PDB file of C-alpha atoms in Angstrom:
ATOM      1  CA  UNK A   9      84.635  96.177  65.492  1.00 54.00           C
ATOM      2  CA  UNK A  10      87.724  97.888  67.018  1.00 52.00           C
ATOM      3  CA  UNK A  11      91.227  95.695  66.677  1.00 57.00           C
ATOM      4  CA  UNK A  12      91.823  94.524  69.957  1.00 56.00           C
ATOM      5  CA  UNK A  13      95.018  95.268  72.264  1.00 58.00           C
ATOM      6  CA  UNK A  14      95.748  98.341  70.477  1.00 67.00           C
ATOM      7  CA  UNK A  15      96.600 101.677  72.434  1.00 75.00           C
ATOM      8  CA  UNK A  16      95.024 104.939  71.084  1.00 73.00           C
ATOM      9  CA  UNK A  17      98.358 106.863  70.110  1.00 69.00           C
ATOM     10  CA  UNK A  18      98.958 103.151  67.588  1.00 72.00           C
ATOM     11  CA  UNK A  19      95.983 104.239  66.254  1.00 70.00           C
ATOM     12  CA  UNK A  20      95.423 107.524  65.776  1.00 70.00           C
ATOM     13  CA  UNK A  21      99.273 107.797  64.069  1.00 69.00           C
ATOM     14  CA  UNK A  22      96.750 105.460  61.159  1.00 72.00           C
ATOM     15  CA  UNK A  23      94.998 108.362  60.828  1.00 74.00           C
ATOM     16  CA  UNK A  24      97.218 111.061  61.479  1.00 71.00           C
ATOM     17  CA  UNK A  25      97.343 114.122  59.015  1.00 70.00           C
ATOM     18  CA  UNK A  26      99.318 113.716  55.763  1.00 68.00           C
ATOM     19  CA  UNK A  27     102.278 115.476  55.334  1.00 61.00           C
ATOM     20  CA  UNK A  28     103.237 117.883  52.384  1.00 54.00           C
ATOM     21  CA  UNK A  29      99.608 117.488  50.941  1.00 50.00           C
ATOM     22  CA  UNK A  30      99.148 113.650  51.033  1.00 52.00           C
ATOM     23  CA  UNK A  31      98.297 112.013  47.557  1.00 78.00           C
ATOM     24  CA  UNK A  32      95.761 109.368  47.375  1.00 88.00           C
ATOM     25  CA  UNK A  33      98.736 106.570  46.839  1.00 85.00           C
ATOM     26  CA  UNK A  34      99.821 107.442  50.455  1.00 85.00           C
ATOM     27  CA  UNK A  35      96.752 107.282  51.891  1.00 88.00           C
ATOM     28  CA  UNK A  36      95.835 104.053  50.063  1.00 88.00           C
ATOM     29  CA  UNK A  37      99.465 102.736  51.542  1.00 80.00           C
ATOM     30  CA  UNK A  38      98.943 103.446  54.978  1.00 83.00           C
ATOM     31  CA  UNK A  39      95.348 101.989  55.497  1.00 87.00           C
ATOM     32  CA  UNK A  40      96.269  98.830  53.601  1.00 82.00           C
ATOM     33  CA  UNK A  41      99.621  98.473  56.343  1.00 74.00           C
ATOM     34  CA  UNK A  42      96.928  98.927  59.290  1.00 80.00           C
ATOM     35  CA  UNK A  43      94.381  96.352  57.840  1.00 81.00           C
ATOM     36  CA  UNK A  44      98.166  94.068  57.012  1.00 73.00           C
ATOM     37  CA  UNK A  45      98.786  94.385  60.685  1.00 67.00           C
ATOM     38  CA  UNK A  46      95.611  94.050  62.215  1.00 72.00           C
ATOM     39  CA  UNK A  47      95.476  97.982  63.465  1.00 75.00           C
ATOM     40  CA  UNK A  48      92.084  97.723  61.721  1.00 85.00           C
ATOM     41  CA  UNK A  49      89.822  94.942  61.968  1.00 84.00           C
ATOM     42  CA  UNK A  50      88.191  92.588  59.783  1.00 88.00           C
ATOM     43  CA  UNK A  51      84.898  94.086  59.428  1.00 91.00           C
ATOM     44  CA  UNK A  52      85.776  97.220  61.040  1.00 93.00           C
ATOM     45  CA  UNK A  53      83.783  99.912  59.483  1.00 93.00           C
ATOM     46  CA  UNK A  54      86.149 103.243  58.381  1.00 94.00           C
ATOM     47  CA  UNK A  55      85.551 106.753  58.928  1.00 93.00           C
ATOM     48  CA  UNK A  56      83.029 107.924  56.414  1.00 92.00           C
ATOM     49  CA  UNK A  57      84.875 110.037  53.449  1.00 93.00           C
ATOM     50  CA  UNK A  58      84.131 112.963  55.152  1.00 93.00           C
ATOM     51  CA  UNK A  59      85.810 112.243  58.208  1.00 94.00           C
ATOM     52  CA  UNK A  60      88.699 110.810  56.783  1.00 93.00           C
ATOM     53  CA  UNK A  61      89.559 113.762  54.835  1.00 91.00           C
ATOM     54  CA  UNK A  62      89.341 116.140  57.687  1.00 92.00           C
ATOM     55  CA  UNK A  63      91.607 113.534  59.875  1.00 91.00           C
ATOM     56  CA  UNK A  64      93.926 113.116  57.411  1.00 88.00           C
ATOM     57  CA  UNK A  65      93.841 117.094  56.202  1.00 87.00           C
ATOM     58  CA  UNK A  66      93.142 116.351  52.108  1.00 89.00           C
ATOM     59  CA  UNK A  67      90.559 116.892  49.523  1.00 90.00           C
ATOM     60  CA  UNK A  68      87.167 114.797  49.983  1.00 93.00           C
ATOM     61  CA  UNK A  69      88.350 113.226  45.999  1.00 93.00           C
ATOM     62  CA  UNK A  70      91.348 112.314  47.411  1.00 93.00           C
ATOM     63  CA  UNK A  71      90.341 109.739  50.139  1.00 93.00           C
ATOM     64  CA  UNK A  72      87.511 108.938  47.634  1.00 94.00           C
ATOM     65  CA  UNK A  73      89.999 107.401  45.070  1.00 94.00           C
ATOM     66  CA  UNK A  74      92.389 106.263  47.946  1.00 93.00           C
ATOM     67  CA  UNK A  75      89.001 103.854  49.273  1.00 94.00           C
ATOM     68  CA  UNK A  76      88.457 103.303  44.980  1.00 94.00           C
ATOM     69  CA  UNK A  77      92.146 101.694  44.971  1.00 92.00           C
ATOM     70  CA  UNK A  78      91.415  99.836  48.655  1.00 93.00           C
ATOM     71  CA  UNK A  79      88.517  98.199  47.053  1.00 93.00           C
ATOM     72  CA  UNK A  80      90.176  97.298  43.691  1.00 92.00           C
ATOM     73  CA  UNK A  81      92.761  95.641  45.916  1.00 86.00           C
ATOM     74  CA  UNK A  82      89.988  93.391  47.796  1.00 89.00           C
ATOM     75  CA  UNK A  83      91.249  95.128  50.833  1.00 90.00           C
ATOM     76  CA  UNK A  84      87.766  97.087  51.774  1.00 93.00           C
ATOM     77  CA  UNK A  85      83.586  96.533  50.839  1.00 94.00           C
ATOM     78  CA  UNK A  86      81.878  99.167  50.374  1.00 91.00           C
ATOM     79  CA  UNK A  87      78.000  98.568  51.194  1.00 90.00           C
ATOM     80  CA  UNK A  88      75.069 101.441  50.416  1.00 86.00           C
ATOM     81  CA  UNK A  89      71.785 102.124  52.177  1.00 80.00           C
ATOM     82  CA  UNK A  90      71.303 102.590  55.974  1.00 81.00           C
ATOM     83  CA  UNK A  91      74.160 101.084  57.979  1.00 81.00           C
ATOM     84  CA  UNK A  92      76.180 101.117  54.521  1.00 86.00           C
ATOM     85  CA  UNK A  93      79.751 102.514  54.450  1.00 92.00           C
ATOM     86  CA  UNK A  94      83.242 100.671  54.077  1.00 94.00           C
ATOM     87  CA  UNK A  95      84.611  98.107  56.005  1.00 95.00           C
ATOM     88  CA  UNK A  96      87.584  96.443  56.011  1.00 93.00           C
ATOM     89  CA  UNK A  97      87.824  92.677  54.488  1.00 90.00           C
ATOM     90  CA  UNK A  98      91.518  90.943  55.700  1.00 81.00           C
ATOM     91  CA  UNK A  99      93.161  88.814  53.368  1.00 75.00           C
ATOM     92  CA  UNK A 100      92.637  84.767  53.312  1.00 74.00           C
ATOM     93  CA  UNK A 101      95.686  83.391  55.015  1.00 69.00           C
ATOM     94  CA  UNK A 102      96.418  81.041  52.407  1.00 70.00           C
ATOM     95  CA  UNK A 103      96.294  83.708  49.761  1.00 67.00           C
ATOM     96  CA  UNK A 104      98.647  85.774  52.345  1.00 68.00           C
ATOM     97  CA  UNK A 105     101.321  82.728  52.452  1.00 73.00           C
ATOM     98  CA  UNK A 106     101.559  82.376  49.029  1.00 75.00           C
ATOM     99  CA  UNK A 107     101.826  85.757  47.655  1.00 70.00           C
ATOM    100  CA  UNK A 108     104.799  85.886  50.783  1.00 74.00           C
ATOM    101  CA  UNK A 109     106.394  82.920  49.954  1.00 80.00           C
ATOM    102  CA  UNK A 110     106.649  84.169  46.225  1.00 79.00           C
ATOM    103  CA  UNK A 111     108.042  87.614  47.323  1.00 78.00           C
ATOM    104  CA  UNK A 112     110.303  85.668  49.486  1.00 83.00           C
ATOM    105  CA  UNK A 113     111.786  84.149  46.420  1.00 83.00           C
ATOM    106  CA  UNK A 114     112.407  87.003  44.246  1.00 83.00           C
ATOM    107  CA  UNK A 115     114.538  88.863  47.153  1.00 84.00           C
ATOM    108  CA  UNK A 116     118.098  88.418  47.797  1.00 90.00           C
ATOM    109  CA  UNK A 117     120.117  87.604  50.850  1.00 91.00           C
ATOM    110  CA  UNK A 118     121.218  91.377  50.516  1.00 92.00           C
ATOM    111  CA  UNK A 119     117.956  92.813  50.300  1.00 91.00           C
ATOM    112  CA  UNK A 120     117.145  91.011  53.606  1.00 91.00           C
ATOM    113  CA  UNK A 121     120.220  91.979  55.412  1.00 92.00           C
ATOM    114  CA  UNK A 122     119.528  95.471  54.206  1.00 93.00           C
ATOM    115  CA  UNK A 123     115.388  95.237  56.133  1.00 90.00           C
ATOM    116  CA  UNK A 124     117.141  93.857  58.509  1.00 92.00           C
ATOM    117  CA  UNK A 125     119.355  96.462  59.444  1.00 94.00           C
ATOM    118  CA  UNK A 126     116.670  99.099  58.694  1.00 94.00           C
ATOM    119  CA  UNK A 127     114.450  97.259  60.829  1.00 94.00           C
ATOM    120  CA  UNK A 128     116.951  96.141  63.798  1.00 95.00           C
ATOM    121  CA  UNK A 129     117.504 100.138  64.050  1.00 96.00           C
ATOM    122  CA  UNK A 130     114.323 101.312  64.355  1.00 96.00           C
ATOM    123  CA  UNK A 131     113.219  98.969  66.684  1.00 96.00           C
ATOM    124  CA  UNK A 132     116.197  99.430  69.217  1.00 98.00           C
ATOM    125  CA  UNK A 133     116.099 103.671  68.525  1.00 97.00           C
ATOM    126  CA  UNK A 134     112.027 103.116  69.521  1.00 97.00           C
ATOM    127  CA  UNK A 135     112.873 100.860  72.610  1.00 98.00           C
ATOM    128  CA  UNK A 136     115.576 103.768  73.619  1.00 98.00           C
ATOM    129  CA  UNK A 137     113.304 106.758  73.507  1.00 98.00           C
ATOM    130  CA  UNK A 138     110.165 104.418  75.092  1.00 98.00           C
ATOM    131  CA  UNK A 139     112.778 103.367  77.769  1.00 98.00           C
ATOM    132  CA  UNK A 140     113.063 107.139  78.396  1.00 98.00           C
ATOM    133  CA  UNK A 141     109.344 108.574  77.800  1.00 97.00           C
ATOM    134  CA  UNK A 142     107.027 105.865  78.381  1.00 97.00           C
ATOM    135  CA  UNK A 143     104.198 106.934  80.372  1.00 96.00           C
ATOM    136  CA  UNK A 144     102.237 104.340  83.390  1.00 96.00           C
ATOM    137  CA  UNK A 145      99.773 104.205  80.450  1.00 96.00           C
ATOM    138  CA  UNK A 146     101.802 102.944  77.713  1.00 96.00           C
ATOM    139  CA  UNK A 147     103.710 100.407  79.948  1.00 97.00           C
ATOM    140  CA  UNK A 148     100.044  99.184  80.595  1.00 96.00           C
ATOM    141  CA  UNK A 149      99.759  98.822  76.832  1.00 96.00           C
ATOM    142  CA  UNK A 150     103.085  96.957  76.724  1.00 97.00           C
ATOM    143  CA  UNK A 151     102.413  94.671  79.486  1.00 97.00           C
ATOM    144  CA  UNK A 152      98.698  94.160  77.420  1.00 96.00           C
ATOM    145  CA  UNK A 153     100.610  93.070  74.321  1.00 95.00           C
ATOM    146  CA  UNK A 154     103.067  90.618  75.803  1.00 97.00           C
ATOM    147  CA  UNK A 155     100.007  88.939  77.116  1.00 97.00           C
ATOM    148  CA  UNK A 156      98.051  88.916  74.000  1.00 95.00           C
ATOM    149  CA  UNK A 157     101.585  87.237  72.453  1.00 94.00           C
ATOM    150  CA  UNK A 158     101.663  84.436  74.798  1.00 95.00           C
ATOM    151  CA  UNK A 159      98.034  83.850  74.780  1.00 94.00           C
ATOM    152  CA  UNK A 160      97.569  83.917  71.246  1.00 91.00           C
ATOM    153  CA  UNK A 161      96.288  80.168  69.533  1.00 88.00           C
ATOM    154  CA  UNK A 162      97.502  80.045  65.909  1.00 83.00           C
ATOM    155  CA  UNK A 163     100.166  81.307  63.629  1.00 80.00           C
ATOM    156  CA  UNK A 164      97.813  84.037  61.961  1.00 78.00           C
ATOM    157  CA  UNK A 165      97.233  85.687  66.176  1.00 84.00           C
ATOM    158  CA  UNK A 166     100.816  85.641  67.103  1.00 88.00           C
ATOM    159  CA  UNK A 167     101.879  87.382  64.108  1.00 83.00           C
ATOM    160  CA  UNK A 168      99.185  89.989  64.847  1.00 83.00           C
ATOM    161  CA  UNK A 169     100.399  89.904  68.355  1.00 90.00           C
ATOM    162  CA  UNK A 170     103.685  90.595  67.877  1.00 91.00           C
ATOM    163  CA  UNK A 171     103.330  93.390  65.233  1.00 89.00           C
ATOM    164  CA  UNK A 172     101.164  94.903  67.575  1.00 90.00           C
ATOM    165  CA  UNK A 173     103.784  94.558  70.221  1.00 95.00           C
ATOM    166  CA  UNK A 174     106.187  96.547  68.293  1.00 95.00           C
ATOM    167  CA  UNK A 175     103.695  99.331  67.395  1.00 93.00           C
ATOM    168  CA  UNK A 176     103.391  99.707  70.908  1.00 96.00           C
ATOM    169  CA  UNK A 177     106.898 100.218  71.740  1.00 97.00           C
ATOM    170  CA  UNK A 178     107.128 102.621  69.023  1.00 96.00           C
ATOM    171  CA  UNK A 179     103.871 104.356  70.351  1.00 96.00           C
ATOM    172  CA  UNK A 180     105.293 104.503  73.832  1.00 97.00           C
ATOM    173  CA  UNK A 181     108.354 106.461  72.812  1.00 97.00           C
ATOM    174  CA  UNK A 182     105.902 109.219  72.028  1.00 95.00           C
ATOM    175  CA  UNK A 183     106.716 109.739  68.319  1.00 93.00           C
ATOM    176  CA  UNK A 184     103.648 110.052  65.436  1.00 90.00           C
ATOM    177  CA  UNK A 185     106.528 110.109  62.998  1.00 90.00           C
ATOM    178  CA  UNK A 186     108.194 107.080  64.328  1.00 93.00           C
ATOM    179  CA  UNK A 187     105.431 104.375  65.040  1.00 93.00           C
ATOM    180  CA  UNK A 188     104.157 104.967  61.267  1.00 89.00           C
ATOM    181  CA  UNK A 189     107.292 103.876  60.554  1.00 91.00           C
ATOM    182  CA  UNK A 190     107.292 101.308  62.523  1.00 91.00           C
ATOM    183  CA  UNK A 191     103.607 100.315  60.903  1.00 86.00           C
ATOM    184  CA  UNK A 192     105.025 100.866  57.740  1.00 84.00           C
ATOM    185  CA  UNK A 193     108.077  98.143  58.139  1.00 86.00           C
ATOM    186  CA  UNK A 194     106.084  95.656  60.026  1.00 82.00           C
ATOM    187  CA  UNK A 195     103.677  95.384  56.732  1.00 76.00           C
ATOM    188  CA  UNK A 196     107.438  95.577  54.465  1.00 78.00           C
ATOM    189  CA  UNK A 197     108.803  92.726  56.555  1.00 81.00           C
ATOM    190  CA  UNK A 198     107.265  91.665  59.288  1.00 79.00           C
ATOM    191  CA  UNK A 199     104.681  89.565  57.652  1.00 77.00           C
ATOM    192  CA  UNK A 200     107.777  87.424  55.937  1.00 80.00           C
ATOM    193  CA  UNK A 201     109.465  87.195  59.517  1.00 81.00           C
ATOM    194  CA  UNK A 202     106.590  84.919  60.274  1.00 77.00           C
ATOM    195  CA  UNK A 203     106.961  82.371  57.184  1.00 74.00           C
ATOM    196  CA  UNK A 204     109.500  80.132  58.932  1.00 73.00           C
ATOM    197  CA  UNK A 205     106.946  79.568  61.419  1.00 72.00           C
ATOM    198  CA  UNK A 206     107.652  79.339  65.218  1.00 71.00           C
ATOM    199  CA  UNK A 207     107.484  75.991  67.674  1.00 84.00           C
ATOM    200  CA  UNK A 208     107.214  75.905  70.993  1.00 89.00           C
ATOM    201  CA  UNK A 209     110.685  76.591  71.720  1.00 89.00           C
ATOM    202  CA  UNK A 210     110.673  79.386  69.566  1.00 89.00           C
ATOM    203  CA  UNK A 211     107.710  80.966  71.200  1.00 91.00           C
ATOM    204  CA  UNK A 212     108.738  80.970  74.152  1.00 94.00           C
ATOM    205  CA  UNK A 213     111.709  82.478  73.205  1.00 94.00           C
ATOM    206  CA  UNK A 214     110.156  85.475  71.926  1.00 94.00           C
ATOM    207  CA  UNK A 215     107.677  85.401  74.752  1.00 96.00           C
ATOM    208  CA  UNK A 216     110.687  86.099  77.210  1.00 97.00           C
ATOM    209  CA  UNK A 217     112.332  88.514  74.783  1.00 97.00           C
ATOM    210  CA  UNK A 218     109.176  90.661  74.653  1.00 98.00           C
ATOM    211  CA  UNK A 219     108.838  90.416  78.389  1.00 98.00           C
ATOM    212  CA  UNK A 220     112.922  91.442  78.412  1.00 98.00           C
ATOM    213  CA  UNK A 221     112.138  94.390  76.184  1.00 98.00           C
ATOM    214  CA  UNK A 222     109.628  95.854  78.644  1.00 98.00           C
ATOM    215  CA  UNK A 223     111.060  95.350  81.720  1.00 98.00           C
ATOM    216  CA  UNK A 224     113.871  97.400  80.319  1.00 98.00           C
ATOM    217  CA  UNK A 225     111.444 100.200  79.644  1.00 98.00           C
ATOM    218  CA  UNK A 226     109.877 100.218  82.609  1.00 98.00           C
ATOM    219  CA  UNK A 227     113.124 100.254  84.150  1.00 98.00           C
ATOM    220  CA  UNK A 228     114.288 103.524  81.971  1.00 98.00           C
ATOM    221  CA  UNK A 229     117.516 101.249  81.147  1.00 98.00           C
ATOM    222  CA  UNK A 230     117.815 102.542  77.486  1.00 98.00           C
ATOM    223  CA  UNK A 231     120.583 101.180  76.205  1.00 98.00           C
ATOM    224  CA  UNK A 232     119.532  97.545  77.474  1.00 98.00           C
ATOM    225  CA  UNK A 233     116.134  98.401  76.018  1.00 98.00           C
ATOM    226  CA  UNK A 234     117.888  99.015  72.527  1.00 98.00           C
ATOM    227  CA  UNK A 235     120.186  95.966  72.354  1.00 98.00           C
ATOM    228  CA  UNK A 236     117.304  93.841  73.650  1.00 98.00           C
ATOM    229  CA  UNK A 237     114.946  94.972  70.975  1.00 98.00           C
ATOM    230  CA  UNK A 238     118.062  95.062  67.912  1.00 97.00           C
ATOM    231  CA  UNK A 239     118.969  91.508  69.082  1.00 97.00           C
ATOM    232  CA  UNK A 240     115.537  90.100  68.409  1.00 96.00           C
ATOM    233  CA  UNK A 241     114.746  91.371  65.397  1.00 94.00           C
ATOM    234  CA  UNK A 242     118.106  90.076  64.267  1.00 95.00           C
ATOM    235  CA  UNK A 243     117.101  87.035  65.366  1.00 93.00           C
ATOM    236  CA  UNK A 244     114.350  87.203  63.183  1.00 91.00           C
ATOM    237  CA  UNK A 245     116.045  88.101  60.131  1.00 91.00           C
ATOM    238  CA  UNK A 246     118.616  85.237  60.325  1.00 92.00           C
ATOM    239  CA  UNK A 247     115.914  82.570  60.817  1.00 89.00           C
ATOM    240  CA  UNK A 248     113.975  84.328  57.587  1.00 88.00           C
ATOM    241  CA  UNK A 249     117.409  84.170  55.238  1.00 90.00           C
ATOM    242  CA  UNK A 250     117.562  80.078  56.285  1.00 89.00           C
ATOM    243  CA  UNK A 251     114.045  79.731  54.681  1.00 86.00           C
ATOM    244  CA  UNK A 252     115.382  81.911  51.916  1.00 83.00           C
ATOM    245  CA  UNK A 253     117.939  80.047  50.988  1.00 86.00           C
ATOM    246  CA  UNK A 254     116.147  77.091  51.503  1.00 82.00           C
ATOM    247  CA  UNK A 255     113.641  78.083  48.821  1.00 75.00           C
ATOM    248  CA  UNK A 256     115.974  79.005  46.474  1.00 71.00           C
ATOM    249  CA  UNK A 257     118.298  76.533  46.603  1.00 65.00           C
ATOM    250  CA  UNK A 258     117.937  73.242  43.988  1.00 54.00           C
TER     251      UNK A 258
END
């Protein structure tokens, strides 16, 4: 089945042609960030290989061995007959944590700085140009995912939640280019922003942050949009280097 609370333009930048002749690496890249986000579904069934190819403008071969590397990865199933095709199969949590808390470990304090800065940017240059080209529709997509945030049960929904959240701010500022960026760091480092955990407090901190962002948008206040949206991924970041240091300290 479809992922839930995600707009159309999220989507189709998933399956949005390659650029410069896309290799099967890329493709393989982008669909496992959608399935690490929740863009596509546990048990969602894919486009057939066909269809796929045409959307994403390469050879038939190449989606065939970028699906080949998905399934080596345990990240699709690929089932024959009638009704057969591939579907998407979502990590265990527990597997998840580990394999996070492990590549937590082996970064620095300067390789999280440097996401961090990567990813405070993006996310305040994507609140800017929503805050400026947002249509009705996409604010209807915003308010959609600050609901699904605060009425999420359970770690594993709120980080799906909130991903999504940012996907659709970078969707609303009307950019292909930018929200697969935006996929693409979410899956790099959003995942690990979530290790710490959250409380209560913490929740509903973010809660009214997201509900800042967008009233900023809908408001066409860009530059509040932008230092709203840097100031809580930095945020983030900081509470990620505690548990950092906390792991690698004796």
């Amino acid at each position: 089945m479809p992922a839930p609370d995600v707009s159309a333009t999220a989507r189709l930048a998933v399956f949005a042609p390659l650029e410069n002749r896309g290799r099967a690496e890329t493709i393989t890249r982008r669909l496992a960030d959608a399935i690490s986000l929740g863009l596509l579904a546990d048990g969602e069934q894919l486009p057939s290989e066909p269809e796929l190819a045409a959307r994403l403008k390469v050879a038939t071969v190449t989606v065939r061995e970028a699906l080949g590397e998905l399934r080596g990865q345990g990240l699709i199933v690929t089932r024959r007959g009638r009704g057969g095709g591939s579907f998407v199969r979502a990590p265990e949590r527990s597997e998840r944590v580990e394999r996070l808390r492990r590549r937590l470990h082996d970064l620095t304090v300067a390789d999280l700085r440097d996401l961090g800065d990567h990813y405070a940017a993006l996310a305040a240059g994507a609140a800017l140009l929503a805050a400026e080209r947002s249509s009705p529709e996409d604010l209807e997509h915003l308010e959609e995912a600050v609901e699904a945030f605060a009425g999420a049960a359970g770690a594993e929904r709120r980080y799906h939640a909130d991903g999504r959240f940012h996907v659709e701010v970078a969707a609303a500022a009307q950019s292909a280019r930018l929200t697969r960026e935006e996929i693409r760091m979410q899956t790099e480092i959003g995942p690990l922003l979530w290790l710490p955990g959250a409380d209560g407090r913490t929740r509903r901190r973010l809660d009214r942050q997201h509900r800042e962002i967008v009233a900023a948008i809908a408001a066409e206040d860009g530059d509040r949009a932008a230092r709203l949206a840097r100031e809580h991924v930095t945020e983030a970041v900081e509470r990620l280097v505690e548990l950092h240091l906390g792991l690698v300290e004796p």
